[in-house]
mmCIF file of C-alpha atoms and ligand atoms in Angstrom:
data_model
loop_
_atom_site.group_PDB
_atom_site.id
_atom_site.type_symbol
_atom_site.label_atom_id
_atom_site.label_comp_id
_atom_site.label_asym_id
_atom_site.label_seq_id
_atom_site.Cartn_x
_atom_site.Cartn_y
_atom_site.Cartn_z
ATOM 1 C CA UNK A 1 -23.156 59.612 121.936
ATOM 2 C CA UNK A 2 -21.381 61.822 119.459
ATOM 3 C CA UNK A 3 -17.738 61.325 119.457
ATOM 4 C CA UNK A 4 -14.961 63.124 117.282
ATOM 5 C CA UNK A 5 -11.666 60.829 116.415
ATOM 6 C CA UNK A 6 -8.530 62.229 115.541
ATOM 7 C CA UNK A 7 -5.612 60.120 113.801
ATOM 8 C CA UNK A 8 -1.947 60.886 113.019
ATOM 9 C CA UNK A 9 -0.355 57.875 113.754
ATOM 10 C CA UNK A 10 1.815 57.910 110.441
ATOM 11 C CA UNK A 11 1.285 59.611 107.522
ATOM 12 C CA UNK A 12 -2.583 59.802 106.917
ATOM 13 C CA UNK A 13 -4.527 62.932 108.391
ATOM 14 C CA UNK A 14 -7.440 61.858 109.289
ATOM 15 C CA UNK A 15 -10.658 62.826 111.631
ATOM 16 C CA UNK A 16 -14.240 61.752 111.866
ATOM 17 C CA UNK A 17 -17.951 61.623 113.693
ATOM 18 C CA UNK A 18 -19.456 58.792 114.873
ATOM 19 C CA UNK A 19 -22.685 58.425 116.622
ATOM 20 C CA UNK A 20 -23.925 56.085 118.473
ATOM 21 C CA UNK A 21 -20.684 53.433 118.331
ATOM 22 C CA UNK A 22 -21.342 52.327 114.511
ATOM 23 C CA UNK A 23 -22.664 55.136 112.570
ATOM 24 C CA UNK A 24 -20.287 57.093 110.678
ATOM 25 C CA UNK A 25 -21.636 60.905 109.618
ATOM 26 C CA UNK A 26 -18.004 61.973 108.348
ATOM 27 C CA UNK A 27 -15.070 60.512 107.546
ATOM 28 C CA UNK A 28 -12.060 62.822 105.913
ATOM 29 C CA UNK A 29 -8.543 61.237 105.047
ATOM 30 C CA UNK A 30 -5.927 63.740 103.875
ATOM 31 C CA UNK A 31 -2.849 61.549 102.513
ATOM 32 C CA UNK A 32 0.128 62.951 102.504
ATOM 33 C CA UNK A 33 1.637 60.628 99.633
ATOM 34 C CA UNK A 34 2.479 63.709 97.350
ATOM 35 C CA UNK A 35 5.015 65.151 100.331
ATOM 36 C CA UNK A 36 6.561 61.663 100.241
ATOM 37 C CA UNK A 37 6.578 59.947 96.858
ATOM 38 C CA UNK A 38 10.013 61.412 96.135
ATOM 39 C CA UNK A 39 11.569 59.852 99.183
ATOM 40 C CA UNK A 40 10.097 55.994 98.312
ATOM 41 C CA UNK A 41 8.897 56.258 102.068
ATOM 42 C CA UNK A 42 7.408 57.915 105.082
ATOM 43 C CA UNK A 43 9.515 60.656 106.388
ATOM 44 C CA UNK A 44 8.670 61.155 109.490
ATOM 45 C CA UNK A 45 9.928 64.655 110.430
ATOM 46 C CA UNK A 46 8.244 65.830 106.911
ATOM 47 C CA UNK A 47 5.165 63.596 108.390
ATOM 48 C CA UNK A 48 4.652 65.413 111.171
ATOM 49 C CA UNK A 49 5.007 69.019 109.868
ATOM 50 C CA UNK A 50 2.408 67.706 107.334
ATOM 51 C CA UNK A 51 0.127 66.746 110.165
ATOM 52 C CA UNK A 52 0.417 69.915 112.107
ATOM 53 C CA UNK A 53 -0.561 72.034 108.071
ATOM 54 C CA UNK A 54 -3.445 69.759 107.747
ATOM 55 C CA UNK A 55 -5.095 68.640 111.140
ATOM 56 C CA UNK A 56 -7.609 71.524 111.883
ATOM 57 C CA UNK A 57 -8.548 71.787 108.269
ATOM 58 C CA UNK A 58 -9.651 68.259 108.361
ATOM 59 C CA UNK A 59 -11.253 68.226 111.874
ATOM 60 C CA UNK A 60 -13.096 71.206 110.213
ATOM 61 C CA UNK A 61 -14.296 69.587 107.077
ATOM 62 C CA UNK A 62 -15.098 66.591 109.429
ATOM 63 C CA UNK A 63 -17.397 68.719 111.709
ATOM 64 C CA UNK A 64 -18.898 70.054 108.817
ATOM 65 C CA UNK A 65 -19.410 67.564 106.733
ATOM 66 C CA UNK A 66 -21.694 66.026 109.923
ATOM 67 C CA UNK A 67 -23.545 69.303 110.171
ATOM 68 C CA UNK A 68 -21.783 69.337 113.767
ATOM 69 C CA UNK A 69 -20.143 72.561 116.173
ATOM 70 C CA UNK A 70 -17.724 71.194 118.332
ATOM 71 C CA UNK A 71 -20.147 71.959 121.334
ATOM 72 C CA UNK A 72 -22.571 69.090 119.925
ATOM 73 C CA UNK A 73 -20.227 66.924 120.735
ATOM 74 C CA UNK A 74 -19.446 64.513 123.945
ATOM 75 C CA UNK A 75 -16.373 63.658 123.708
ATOM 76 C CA UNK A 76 -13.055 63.146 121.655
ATOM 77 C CA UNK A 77 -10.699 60.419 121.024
ATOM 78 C CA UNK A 78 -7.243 60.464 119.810
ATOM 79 C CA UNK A 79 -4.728 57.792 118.578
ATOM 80 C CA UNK A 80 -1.519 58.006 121.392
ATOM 81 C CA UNK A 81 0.126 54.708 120.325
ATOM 82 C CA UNK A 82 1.600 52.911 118.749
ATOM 83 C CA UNK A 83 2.999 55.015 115.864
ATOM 84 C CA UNK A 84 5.605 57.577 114.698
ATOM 85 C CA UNK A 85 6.208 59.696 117.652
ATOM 86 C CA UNK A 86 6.297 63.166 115.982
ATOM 87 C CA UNK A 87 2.816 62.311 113.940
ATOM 88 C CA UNK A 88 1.268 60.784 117.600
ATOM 89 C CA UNK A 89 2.456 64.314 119.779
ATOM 90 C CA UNK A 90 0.326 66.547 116.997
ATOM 91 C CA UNK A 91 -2.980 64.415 117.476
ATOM 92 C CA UNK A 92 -2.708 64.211 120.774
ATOM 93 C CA UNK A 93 -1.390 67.766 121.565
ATOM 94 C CA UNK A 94 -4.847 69.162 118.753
ATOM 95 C CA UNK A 95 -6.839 66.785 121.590
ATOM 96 C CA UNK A 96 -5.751 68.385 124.694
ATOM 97 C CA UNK A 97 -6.039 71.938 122.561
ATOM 98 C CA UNK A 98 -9.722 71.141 122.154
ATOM 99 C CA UNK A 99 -10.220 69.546 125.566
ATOM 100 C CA UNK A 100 -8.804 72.888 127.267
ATOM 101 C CA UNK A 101 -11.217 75.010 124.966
ATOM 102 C CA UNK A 102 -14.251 72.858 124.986
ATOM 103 C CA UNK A 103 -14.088 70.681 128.600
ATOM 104 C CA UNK A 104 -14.885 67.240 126.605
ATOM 105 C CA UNK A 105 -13.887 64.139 128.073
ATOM 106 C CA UNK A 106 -10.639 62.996 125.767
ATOM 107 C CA UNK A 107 -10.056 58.985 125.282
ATOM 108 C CA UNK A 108 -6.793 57.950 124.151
ATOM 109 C CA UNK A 109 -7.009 55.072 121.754
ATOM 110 C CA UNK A 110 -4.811 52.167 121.118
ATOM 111 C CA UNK A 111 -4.186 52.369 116.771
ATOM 112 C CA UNK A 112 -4.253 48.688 116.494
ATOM 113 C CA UNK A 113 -7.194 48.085 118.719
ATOM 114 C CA UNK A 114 -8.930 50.836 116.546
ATOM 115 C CA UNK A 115 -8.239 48.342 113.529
ATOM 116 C CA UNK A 116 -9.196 45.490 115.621
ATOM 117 C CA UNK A 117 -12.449 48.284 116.239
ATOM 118 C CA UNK A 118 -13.141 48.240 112.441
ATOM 119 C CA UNK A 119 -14.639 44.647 112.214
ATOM 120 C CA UNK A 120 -17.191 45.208 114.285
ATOM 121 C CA UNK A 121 -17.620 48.607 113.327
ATOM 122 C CA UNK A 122 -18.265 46.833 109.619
ATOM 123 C CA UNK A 123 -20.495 44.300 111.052
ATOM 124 C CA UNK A 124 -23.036 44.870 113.692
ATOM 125 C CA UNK A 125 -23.993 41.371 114.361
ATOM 126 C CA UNK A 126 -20.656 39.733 115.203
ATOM 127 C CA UNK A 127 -20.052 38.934 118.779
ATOM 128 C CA UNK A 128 -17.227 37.388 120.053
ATOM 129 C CA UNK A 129 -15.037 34.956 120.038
ATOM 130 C CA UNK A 130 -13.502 35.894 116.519
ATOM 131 C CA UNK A 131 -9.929 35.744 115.201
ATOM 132 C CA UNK A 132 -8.560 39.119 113.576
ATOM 133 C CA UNK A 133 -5.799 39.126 111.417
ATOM 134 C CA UNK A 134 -4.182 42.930 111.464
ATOM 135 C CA UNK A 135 -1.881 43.398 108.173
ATOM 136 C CA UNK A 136 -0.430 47.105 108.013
ATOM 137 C CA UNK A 137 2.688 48.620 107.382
ATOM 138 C CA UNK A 138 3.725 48.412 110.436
ATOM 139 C CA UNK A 139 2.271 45.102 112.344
ATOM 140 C CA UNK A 140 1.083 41.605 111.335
ATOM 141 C CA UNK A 141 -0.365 40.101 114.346
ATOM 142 C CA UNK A 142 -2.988 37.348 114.841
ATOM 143 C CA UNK A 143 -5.803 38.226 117.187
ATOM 144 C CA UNK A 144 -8.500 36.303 119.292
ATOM 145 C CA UNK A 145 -11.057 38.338 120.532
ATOM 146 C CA UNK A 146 -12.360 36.626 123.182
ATOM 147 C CA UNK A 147 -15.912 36.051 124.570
ATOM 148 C CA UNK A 148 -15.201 39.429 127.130
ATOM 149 C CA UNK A 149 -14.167 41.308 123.911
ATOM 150 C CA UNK A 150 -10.422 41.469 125.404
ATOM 151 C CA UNK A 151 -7.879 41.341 122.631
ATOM 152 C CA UNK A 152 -4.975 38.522 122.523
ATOM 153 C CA UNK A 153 -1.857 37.868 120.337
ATOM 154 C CA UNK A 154 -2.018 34.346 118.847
ATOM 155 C CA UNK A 155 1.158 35.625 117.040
ATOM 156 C CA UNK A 156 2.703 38.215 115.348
ATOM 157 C CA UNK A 157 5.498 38.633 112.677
ATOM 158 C CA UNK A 158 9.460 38.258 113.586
ATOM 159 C CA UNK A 159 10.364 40.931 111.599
ATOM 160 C CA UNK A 160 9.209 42.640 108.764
ATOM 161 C CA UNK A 161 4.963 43.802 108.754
ATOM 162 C CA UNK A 162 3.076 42.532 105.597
ATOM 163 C CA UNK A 163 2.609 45.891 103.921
ATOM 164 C CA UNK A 164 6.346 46.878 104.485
ATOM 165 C CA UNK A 165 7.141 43.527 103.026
ATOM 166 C CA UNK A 166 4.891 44.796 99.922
ATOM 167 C CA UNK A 167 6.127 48.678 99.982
ATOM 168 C CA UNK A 168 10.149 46.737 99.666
ATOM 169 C CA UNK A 169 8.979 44.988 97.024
ATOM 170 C CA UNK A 170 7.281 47.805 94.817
ATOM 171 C CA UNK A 171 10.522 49.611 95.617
ATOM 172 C CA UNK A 172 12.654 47.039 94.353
ATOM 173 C CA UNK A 173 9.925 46.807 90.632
ATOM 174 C CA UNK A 174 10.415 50.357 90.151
ATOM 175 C CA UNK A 175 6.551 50.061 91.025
ATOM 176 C CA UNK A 176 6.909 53.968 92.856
ATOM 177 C CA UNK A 177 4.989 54.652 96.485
ATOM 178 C CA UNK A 178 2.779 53.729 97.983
ATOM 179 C CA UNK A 179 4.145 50.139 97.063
ATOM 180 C CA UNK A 180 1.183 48.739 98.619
ATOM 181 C CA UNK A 181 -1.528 49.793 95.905
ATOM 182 C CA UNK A 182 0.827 49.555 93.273
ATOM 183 C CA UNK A 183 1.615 46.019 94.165
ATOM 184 C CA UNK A 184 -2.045 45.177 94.112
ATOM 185 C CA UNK A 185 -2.742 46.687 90.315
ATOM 186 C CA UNK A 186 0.380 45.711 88.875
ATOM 187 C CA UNK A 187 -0.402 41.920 90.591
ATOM 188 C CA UNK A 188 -3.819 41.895 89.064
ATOM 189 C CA UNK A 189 -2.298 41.905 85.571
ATOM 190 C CA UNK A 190 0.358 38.994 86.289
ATOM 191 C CA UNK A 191 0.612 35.510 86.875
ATOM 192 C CA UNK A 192 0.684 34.381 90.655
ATOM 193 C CA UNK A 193 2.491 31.042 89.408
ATOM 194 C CA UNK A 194 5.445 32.586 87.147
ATOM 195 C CA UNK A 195 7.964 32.015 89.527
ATOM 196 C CA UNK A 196 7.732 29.773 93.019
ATOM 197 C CA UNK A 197 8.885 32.731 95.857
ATOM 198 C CA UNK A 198 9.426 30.670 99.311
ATOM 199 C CA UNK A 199 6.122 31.202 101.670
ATOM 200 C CA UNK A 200 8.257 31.770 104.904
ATOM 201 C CA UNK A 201 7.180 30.004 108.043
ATOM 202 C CA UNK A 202 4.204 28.446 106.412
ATOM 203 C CA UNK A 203 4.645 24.924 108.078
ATOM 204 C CA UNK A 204 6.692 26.221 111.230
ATOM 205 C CA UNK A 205 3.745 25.411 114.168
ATOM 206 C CA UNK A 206 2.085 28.534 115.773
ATOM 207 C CA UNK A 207 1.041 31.801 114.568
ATOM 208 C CA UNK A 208 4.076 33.445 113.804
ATOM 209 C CA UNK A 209 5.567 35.394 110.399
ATOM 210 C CA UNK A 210 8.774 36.262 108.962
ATOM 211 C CA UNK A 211 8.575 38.053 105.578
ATOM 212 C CA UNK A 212 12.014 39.418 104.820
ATOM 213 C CA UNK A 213 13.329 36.483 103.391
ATOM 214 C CA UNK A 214 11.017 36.954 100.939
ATOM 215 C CA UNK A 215 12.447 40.734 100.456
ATOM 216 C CA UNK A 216 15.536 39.010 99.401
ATOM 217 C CA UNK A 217 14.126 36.087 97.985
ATOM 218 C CA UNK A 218 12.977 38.686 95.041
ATOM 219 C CA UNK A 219 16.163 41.179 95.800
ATOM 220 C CA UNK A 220 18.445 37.942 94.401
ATOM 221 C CA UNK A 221 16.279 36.983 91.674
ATOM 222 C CA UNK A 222 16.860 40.370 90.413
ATOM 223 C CA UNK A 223 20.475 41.074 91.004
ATOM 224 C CA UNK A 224 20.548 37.405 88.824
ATOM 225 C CA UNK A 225 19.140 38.665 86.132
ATOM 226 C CA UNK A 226 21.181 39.555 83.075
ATOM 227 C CA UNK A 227 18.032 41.939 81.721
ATOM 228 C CA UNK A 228 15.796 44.443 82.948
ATOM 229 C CA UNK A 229 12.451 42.810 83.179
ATOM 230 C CA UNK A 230 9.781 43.820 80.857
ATOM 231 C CA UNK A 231 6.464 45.349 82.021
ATOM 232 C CA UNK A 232 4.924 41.829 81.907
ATOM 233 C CA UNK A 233 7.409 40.529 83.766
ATOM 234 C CA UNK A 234 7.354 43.021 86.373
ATOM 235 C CA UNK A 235 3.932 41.951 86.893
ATOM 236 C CA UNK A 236 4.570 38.743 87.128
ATOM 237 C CA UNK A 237 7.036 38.979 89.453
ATOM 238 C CA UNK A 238 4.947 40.831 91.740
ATOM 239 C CA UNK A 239 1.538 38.442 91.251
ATOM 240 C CA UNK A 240 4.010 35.771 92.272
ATOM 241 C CA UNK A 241 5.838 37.869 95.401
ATOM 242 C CA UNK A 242 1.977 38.844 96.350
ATOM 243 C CA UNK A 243 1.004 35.164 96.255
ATOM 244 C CA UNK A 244 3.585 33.884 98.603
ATOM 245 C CA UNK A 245 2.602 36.634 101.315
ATOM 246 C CA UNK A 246 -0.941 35.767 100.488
ATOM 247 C CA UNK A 247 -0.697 32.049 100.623
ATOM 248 C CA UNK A 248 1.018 32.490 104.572
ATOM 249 C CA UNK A 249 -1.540 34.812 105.650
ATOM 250 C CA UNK A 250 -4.689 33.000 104.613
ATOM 251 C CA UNK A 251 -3.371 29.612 105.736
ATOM 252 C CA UNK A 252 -1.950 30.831 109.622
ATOM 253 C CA UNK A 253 -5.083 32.946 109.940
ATOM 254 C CA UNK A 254 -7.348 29.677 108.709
ATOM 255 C CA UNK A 255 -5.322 27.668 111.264
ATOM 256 C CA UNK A 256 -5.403 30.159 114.268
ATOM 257 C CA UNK A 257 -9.453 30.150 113.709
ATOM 258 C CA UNK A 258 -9.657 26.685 113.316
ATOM 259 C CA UNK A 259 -7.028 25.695 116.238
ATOM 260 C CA UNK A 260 -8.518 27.866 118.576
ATOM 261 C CA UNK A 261 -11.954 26.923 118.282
ATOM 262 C CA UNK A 262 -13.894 30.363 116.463
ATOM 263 C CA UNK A 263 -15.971 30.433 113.487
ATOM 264 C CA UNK A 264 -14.981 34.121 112.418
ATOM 265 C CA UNK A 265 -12.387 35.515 111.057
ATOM 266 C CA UNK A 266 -12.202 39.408 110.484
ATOM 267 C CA UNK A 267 -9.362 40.927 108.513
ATOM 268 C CA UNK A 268 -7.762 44.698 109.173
ATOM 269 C CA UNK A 269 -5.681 47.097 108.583
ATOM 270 C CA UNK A 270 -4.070 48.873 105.142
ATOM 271 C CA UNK A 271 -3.026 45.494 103.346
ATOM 272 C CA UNK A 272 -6.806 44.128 104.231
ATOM 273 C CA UNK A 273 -7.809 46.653 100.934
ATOM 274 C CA UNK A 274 -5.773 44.444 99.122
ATOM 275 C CA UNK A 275 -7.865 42.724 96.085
ATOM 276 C CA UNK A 276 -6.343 39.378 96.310
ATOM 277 C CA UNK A 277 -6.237 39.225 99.936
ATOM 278 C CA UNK A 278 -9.651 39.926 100.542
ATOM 279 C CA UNK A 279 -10.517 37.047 97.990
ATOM 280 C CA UNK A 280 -8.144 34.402 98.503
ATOM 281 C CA UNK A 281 -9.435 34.663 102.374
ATOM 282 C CA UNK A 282 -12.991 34.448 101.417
ATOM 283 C CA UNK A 283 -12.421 31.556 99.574
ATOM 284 C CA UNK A 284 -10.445 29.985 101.992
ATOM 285 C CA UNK A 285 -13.437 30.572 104.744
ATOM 286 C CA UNK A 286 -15.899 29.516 102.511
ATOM 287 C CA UNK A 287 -14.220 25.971 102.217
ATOM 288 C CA UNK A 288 -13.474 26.154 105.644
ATOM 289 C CA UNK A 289 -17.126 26.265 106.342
ATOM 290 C CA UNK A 290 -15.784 29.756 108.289
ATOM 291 C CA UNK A 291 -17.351 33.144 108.213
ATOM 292 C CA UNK A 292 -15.170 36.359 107.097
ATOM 293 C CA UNK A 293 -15.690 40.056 107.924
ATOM 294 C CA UNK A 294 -13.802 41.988 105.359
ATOM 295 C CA UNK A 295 -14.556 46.167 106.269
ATOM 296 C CA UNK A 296 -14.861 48.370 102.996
ATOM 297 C CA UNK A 297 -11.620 49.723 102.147
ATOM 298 C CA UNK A 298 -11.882 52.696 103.843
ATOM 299 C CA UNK A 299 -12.531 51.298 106.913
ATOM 300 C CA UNK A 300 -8.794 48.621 106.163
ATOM 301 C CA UNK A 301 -6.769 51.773 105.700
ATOM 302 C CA UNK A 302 -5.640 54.326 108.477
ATOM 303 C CA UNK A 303 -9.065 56.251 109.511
ATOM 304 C CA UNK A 304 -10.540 58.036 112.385
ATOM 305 C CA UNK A 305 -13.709 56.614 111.932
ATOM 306 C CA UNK A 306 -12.347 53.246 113.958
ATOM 307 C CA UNK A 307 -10.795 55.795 116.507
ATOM 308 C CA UNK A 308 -13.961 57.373 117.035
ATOM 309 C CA UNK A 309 -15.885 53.964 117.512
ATOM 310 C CA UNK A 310 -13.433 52.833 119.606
ATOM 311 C CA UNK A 311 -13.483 55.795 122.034
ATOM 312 C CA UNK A 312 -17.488 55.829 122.489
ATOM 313 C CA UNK A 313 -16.992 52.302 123.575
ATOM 314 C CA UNK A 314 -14.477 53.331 126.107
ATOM 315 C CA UNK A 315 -16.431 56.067 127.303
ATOM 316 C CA UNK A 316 -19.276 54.197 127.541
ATOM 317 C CA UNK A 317 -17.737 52.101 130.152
ATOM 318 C CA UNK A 318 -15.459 54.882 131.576
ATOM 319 C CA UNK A 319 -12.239 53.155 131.335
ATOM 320 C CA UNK A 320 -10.600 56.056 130.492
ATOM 321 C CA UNK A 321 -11.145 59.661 130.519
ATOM 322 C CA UNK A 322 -8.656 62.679 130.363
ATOM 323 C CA UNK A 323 -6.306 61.886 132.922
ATOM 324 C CA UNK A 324 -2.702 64.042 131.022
ATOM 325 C CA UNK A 325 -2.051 61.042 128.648
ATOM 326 C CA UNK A 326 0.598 60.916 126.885
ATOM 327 C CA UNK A 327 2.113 59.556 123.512
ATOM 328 C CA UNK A 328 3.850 56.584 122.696
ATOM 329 C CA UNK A 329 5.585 55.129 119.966
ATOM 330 C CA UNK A 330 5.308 51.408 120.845
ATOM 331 C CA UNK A 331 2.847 49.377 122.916
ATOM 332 C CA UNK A 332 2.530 45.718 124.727
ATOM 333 C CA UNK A 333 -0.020 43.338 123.748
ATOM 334 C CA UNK A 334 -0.555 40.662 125.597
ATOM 335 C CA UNK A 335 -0.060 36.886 124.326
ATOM 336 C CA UNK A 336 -2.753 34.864 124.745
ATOM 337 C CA UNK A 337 -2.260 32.294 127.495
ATOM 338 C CA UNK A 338 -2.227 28.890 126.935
ATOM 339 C CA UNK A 339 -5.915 27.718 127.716
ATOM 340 C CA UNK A 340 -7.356 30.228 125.196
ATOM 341 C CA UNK A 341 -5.151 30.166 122.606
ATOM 342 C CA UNK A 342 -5.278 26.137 122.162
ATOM 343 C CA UNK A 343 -8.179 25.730 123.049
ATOM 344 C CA UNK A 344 -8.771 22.695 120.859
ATOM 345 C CA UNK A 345 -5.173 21.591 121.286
HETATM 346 O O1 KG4 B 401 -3.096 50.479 108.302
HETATM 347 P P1 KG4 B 401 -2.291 51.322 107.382
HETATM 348 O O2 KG4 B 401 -3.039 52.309 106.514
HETATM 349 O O3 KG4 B 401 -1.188 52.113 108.169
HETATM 350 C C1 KG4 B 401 -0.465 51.498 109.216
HETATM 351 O O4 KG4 B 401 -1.015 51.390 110.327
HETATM 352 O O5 KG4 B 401 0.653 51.020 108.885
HETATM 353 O O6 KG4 B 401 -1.447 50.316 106.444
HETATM 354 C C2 KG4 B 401 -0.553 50.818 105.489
HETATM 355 C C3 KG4 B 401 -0.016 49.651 104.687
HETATM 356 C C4 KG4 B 401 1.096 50.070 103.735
HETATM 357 O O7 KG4 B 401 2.138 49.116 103.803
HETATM 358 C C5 KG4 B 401 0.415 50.048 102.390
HETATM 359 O O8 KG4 B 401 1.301 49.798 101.308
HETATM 360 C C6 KG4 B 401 -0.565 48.903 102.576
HETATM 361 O O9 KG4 B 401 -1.068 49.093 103.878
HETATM 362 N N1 KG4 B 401 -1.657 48.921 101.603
HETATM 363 C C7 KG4 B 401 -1.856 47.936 100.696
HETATM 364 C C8 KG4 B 401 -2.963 48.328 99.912
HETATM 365 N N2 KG4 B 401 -3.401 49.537 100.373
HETATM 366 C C9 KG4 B 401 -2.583 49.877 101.416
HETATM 367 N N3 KG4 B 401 -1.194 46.779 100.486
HETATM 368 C C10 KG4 B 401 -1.629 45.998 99.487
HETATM 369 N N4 KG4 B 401 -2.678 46.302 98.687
HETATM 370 C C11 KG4 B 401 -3.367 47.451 98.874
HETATM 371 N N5 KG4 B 401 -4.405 47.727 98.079
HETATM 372 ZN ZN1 ZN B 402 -2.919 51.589 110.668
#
């Protein structure tokens, strides 16, 4: 099965072909950083006009690049929730435009269970039960994938997402945007020990997260500050602010694996490309005696590839085919219930 994905869920253009579920033969990204550096953040209005200039050039490119015609094709899938609304209505709306022209069956796809997608997608021979835990700018939820592949929330965080907790922070360092990858070079060159940041729920029981304490944890230290801090301090700071968010994320996911009974823990979503992230969890699951999928970078950050992937499997089992969906800025996940999320307990 050959299946275009189209993304536009925030402020990455993105479209790809997949064949047969896990094969990729194009994946094109168009960020739009440049249109947004200058307002330190995602604009959304500026975000969606950028989405409608860009779309069909990269479904194009993404066609070509897999020697494809549209007609080759069976079928589409498009990212309807959750995300901003205005970047959601011109991937769906390009959807329905191609649906109308070309009668393919059009899946819409759930953005965090095409994250959730990209573990698999990265390793073939994982089957479930597995525990995911999904860091992007947006969310920071704990998954377990249970043994029917359905999706449950362990827990989630109170307020602030991981990467927006790492975007403040780069904003408040005069680190520019996207804080995200600056955070992770400028942390690289520091010391995760210069100053002791608070690690915010880290012995509260269950799966939960709170990280903008931390936002002002390193907003005070700051404003208390008599100088401006050198380069090397700067780093510092933000090995140190990295470490706290690091230390909570690798311990609850650790926990949620080992409470709930799974060996596996896959990690997803645009903070998973973060360097120490993706080795302060493999370290953990090594000691653990724990196994860790960790997807290539491009595969952690906002792709169609895991849209595509996603969508085949849907279509494969027919749960959904055009039926005049529409977009949505939010969705529910479910909790898991009791039995299967303490299972041990
Ligand atoms: O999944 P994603 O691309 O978009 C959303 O669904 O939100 O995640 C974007 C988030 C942003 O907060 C961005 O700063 C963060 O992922 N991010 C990173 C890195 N690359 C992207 N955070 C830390 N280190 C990185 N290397
Ligand atoms: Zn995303």
């Amino acid at each position: 099965m050959l299946i275009l994905g189209i993304e536009t869920s925030c402020d990455d253009t993105c479209a790809a072909v997949v064949s047969e579920r896990d094969t990729i033969l194009s994946s094109i990204v168009s960020s739009q950083h440049g249109a947004h550096e200058a307002y330190r953040g995602v604009v959304p209005e500026i975000a969606a006009r950028e989405h409608i200039r860009l779309v069909g050039p990269v479904i194009r490119t993404a066609l070509e690049k897999a020697d494809l015609y549209l007609g080759d094709l069976d079928g589409i899938a498009v990212t309807n929730r959750p995300g901003l609304i205005g970047s959601l209505l011109v991937g769906v709306s390009v959807a329905k435009g191609l649906h109308l022209a070309s009668g393919l069956p059009v899946v819409p796809v759930n953005h965090l269970h095409a994250h959730i997608r990209s573990i698999p997608l990265s390793n073939a021979d994982l089957n479930p039960p597995y525990v995911i835990l999904l860091v992007s700018g947006g969310h920071t939820i704990l998954f377990r994938v249970n043994a029917d592949s359905e999706a449950c929330v362990l827990g989630s965080t109170r307020d602030d997402a991981a990467g927006e907790a790492l975007d403040k922070a780069a904003n408040l360092l005069g680190l520019g945007y996207p804080g995200g990858p600056a955070m992770d070079s400028a942390a690289s060159a520091g010391d995760p020990h210069y100053i002791g940041f608070p690690r915010p729920m880290l012995k509260t029981p269950g799966f939960d997260f709170s990280f903008s304490g931390l936002k002002t944890a390193l907003a005070v230290h700051l404003a208390e500050r008599r100088t401006t801090p050198s380069k090397e301090e700067i780093n510092n700071l933000a090995a140190s602010y990295l470490e706290a968010v690091v230390d909570v994320l690798v311990e609850k996911a650790v926990s949620a694996a080992v409470e709930t009974g799974v060996n596996e823990i896959g990690l997803a979503g645009g903070v998973a490309a973060n360097s120490r992230l993706r080795s302060r969890l493999t370290e953990e699951c090594d000691a653990q005696g724990l196994s860790v999928t960790i997807p290539p970078k491009e595969l952690c950050t906002d792709n169609a590839a895991m849209v595509a992937s996603l969508g085949t499997w849907m279509l494969e089992r027919e749960t959904s085919t055009w039926n005049g969906f529409d977009a949505s800025a939010t969705c529910r996940i479910e909790r898991c219930r009791t039995s299967e999320s303490r299972i041990r307990k």
